[in-house]
Short mmCIF file of C-alpha atoms in Angstrom, two decimals:
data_model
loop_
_atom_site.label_atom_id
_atom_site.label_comp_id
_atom_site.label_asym_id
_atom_site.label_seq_id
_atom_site.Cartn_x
_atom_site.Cartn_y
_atom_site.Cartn_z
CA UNK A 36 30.60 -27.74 198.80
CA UNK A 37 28.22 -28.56 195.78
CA UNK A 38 27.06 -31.75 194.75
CA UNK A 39 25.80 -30.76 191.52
CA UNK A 40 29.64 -29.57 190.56
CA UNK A 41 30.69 -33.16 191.16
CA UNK A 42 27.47 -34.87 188.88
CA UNK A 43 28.77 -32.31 186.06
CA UNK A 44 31.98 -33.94 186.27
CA UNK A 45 30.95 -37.32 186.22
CA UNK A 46 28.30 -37.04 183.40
CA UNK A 47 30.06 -35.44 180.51
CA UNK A 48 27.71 -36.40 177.98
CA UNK A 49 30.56 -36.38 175.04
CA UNK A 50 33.27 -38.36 175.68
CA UNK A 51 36.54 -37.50 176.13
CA UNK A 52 37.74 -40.16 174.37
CA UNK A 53 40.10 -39.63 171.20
CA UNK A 54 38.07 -42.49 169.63
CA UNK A 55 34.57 -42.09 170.48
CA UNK A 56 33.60 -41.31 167.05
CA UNK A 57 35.16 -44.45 165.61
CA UNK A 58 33.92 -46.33 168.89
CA UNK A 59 30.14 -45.64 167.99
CA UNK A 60 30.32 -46.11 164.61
CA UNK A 61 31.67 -49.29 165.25
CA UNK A 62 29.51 -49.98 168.21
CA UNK A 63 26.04 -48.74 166.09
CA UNK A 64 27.54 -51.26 163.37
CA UNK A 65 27.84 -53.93 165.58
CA UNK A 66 24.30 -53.68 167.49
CA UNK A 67 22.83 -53.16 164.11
CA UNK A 68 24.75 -57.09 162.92
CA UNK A 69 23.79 -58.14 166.14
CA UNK A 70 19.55 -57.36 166.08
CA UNK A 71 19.04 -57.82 162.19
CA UNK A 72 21.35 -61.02 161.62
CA UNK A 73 23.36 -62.69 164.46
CA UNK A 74 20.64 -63.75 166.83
CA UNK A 75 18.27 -64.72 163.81
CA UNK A 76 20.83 -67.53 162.57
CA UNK A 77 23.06 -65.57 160.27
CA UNK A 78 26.41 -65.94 162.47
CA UNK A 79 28.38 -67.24 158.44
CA UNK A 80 29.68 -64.11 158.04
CA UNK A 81 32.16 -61.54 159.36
CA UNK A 82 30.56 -58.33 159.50
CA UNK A 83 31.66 -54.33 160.55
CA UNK A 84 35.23 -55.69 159.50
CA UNK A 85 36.27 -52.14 158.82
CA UNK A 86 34.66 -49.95 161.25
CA UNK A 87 36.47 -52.22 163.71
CA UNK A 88 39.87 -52.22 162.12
CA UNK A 89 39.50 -48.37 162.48
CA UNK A 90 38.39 -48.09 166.17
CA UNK A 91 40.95 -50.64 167.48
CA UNK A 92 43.90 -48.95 165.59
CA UNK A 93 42.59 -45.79 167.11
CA UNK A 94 42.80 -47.63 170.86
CA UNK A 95 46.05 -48.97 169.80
CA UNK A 96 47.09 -45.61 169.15
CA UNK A 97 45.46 -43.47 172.06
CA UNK A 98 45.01 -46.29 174.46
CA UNK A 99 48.83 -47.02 174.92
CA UNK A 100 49.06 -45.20 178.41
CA UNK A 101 48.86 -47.40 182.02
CA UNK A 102 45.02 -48.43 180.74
CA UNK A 103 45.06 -50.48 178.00
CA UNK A 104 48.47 -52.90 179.13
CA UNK A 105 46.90 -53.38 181.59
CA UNK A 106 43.39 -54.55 180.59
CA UNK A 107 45.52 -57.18 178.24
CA UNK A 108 47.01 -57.99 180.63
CA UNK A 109 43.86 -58.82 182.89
CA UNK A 110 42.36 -60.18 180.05
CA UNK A 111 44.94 -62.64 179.57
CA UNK A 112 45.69 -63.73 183.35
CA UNK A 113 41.91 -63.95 183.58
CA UNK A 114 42.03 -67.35 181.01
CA UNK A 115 40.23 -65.09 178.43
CA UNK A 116 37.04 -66.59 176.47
CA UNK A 117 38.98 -66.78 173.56
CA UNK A 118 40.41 -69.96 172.36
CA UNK A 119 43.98 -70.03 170.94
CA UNK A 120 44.70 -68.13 167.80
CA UNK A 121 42.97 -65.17 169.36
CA UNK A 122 43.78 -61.58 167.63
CA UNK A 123 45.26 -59.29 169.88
CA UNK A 124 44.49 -55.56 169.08
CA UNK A 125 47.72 -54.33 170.20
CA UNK A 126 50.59 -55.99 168.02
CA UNK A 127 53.10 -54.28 170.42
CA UNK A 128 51.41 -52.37 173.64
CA UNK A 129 53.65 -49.40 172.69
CA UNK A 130 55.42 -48.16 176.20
CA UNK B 632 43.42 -74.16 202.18
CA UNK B 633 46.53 -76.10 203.97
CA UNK B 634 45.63 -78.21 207.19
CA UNK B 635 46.47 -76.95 209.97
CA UNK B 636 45.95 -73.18 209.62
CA UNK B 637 43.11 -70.96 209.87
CA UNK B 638 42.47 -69.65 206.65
CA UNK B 639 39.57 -66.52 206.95
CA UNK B 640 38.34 -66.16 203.51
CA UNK B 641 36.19 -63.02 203.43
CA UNK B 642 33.73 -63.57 200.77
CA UNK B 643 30.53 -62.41 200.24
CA UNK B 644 28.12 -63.35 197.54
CA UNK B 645 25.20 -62.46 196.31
CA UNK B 646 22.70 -63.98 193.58
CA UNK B 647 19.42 -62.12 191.67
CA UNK B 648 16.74 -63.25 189.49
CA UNK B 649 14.91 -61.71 186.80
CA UNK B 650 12.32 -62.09 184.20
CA UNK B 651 11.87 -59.86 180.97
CA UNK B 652 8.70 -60.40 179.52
CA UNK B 653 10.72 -60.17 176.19
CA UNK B 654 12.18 -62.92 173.93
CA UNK B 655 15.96 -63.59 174.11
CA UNK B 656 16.63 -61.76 171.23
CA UNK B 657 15.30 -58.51 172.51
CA UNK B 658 17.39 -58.68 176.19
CA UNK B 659 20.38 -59.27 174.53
CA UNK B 660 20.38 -56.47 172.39
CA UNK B 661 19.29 -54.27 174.44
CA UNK B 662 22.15 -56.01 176.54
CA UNK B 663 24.90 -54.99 174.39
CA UNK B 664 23.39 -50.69 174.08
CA UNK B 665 23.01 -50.58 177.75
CA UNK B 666 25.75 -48.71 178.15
CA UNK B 667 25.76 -46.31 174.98
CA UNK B 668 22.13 -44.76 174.98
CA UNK B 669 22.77 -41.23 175.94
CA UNK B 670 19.39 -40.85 177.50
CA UNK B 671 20.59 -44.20 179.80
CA UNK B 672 23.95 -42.92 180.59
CA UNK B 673 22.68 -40.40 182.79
CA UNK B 674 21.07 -43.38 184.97
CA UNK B 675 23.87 -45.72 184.41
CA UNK B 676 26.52 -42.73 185.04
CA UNK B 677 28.55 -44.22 187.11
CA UNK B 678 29.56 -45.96 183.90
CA UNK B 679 32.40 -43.64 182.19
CA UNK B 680 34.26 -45.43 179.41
CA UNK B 681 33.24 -48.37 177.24
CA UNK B 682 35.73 -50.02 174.87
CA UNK B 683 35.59 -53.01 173.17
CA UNK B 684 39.02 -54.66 173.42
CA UNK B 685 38.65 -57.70 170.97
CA UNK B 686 35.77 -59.79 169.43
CA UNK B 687 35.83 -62.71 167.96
CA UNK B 688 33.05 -64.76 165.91
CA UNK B 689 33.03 -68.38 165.55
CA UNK B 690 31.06 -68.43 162.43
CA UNK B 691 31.14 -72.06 162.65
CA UNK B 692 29.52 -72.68 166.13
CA UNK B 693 27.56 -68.91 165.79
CA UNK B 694 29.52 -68.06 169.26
CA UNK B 695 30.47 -64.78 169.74
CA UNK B 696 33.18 -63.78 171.99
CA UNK B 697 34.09 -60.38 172.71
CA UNK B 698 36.02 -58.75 175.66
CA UNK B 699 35.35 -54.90 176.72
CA UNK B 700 37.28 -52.69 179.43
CA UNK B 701 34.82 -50.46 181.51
CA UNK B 702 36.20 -46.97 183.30
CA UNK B 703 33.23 -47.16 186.52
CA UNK B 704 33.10 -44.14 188.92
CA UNK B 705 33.11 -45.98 192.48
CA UNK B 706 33.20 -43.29 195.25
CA UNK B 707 34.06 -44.96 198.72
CA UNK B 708 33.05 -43.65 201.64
CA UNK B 709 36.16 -40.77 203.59
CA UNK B 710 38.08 -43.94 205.10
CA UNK B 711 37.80 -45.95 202.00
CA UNK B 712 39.50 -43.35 199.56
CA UNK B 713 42.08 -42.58 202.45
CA UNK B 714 43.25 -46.43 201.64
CA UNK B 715 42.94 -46.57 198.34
CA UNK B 716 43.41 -42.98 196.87
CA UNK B 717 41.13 -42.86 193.73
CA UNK B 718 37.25 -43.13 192.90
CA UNK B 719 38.19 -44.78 189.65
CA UNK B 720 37.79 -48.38 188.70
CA UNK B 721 38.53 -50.39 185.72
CA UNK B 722 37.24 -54.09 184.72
CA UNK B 723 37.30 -56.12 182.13
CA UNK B 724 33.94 -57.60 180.63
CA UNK B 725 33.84 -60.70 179.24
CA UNK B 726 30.92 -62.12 177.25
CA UNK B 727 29.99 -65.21 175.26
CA UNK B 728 27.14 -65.16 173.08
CA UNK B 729 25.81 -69.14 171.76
CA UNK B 730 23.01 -67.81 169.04
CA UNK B 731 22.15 -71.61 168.22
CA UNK B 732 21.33 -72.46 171.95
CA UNK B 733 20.33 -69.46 172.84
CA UNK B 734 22.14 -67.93 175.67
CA UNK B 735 24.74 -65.40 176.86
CA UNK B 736 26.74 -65.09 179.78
CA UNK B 737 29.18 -61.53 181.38
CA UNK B 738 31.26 -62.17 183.16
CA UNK B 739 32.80 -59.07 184.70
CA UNK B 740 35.73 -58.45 186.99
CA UNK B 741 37.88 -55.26 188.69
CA UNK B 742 41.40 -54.79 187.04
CA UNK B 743 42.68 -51.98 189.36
CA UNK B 744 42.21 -52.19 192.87
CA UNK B 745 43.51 -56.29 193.01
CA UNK B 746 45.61 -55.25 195.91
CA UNK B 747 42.37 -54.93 198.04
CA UNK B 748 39.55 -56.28 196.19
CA UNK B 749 38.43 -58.67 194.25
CA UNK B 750 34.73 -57.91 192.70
CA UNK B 751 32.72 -60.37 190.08
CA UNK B 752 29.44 -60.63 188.47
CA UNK B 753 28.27 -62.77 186.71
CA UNK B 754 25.35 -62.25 184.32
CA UNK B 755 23.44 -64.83 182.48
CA UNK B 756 20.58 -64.38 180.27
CA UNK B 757 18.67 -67.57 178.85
CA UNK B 758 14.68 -68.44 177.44
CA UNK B 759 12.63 -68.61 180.53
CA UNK B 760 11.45 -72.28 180.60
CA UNK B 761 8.03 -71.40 181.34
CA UNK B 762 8.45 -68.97 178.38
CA UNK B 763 11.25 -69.76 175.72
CA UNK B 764 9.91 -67.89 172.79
CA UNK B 765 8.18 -65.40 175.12
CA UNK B 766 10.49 -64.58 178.15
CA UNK B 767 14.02 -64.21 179.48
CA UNK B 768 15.47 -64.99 182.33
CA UNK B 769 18.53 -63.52 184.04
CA UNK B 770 20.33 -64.21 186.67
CA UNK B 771 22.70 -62.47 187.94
CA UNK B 772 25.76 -63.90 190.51
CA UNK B 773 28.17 -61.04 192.33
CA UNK B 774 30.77 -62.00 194.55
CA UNK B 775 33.20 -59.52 196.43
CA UNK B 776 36.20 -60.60 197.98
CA UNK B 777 38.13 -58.50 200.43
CA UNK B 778 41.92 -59.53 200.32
CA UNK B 779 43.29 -60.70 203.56
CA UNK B 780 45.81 -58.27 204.90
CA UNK B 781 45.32 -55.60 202.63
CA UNK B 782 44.93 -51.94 204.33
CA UNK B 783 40.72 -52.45 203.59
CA UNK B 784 40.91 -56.09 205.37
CA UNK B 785 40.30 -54.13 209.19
CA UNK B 786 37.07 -52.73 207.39
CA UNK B 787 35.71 -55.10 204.94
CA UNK B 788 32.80 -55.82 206.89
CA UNK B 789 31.75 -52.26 206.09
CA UNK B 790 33.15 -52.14 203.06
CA UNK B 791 31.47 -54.70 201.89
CA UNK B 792 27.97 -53.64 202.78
CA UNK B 793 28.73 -50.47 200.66
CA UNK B 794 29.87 -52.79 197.89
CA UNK B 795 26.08 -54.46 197.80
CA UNK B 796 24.47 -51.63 198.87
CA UNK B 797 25.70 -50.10 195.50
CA UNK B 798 25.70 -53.16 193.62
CA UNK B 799 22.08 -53.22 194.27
CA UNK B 800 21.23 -50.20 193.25
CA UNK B 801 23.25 -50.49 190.17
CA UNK B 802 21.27 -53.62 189.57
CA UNK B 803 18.13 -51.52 189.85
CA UNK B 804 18.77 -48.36 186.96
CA UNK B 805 20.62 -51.61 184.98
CA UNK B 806 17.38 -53.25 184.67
CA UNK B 807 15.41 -49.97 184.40
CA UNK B 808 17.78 -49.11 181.72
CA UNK B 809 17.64 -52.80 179.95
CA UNK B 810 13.46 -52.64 180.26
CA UNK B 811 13.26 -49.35 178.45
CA UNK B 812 15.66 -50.42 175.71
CA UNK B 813 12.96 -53.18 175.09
CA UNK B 814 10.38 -51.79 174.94
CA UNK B 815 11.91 -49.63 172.83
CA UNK B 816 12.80 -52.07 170.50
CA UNK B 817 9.86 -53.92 170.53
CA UNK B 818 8.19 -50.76 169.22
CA UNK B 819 10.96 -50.65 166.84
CA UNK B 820 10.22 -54.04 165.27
CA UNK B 821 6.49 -54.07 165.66
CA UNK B 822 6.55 -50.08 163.27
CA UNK B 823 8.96 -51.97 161.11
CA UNK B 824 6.63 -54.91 160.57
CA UNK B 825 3.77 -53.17 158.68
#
């Protein structure tokens, strides 16, 4: 049996994610916002509106298996940290 | 909890401190790229997936609220994943960020598995008082909760040590990970400051 055939399947250094290209441009976008502007008082503004728009439709659209249901649905039963009139990524969780 | 009848609630928690000899700032961003440096995934890899599910800003407040779902490799031990069947766990992350008072708090929890576990941690990261521009301070709460007649409950005991045994040594490469982000990024601002 070898252990180092079992690390090489856990640490795939790409993803396999269908949306890890959108997910880090969004994520890079986002810790960028975060560093430069959020935590130094400049919270006024939206920002990485479209990189977001483009990763979540991606999740909406690859995402739809058991996995992402699911985490809705966790996220909802869970009392989420969102008040009301929270957006919802997934219009319809497709089935 | 009714009177009367023994209810055996099989809980264990655990708590952790920490200081970061960096401002609050710098630990939360480093915070939020934990999980995406590819040099740090190879500590972290138990870590598979990381999506962000929704985010929200208050731009009112300056609260930011943002939920993520995290794929974690958890290999039991033989009797474990003769119960349970997979090494694969998902939870959901969520996180509030308060930039005016300066503080942000995880709070993460298992999705799959609810049948025989129930796992959260809490994180919290806040100005250390003895430090506020200076130093951060997190602390870090993780409870695990075995259900009660699940196919686990005959074992929790030892499943439960493996839970903090692993827990703890998560906490270890997290904070190895979040002090070399730092210091990365306090090289990062002090090049940028010229």
């Amino acid at each position: 049996m070898g252990a180092a055939s079992k690390r090489d399947k856990k640490n795939s250094s790409t993803s396999t994610s269908p949306c890890a290209h959108l997910r880090s441009a969004y994520h890079n976008c986002f810790n960028q916002w975060y560093s430069e502007k959020f935590v130094k008082g400049q919270w006024d503004k939206e920002e990485c509106v479209s990189e977001w728009q483009k990763y979540r439709d991606c999740l909406s659209e690859h995402l739809d298996d058991k996995h992402l249901s699911r985490f809705l649905e966790a996220e909802a039963a869970f009392g989420s940290v969102f008040q009301e009139g929270k957006e919802n990524p997934v219009e319809n969780s497709s089935k | 909890m009714a009177g009367g009848s023994f209810t055996f609630v099989m809980v264990k928690a655990y708590a952790q401190e920490h200081i970061y000899k960096h401002p609050w700032e710098r630990v939360t961003s480093a915070s939020w790229r934990k999980f995406a440096d590819p040099e740090n995934k190879r500590t972290l890899s138990h870590i598979l997936e990381v999506d962000t599910l929704n985010r929200k800003l208050d731009t009112l407040s300056g609260k930011l609220y943002t939920t993520r779902a995290l794929t974690i490799h958890a290999p039991g031990p033989w009797f474990v994943r003769k119960v349970i069947g997979q090494d694969i766990c998902h939870c959901v992350e969520s996180t509030v960020v308060d930039a005016q008072s300066k503080s942000m708090q995880l709070t993460t929890r298992n999705v799959s598995l609810q049948k025989f576990i129930e796992v959260e941690e809490k994180i919290r990261y806040d100005p250390h008082p003895d430090n506020p521009t200076g130093w951060t301070i997190c602390r870090q709460e993780t409870s695990i909760r075995i259900k009660p007649l699940s196919a686990l409950a005959s074992m929790a005991e030892k499943v439960e040590q493996r839970c903090a045994e692993r827990f703890m040594q998560n906490s270890v490469k997290g904070r190895e990970v979040m002090e070399r982000i730092c210091k990365y990024l306090e090289a990062e601002s002090s090049g940028m400051a010229l």
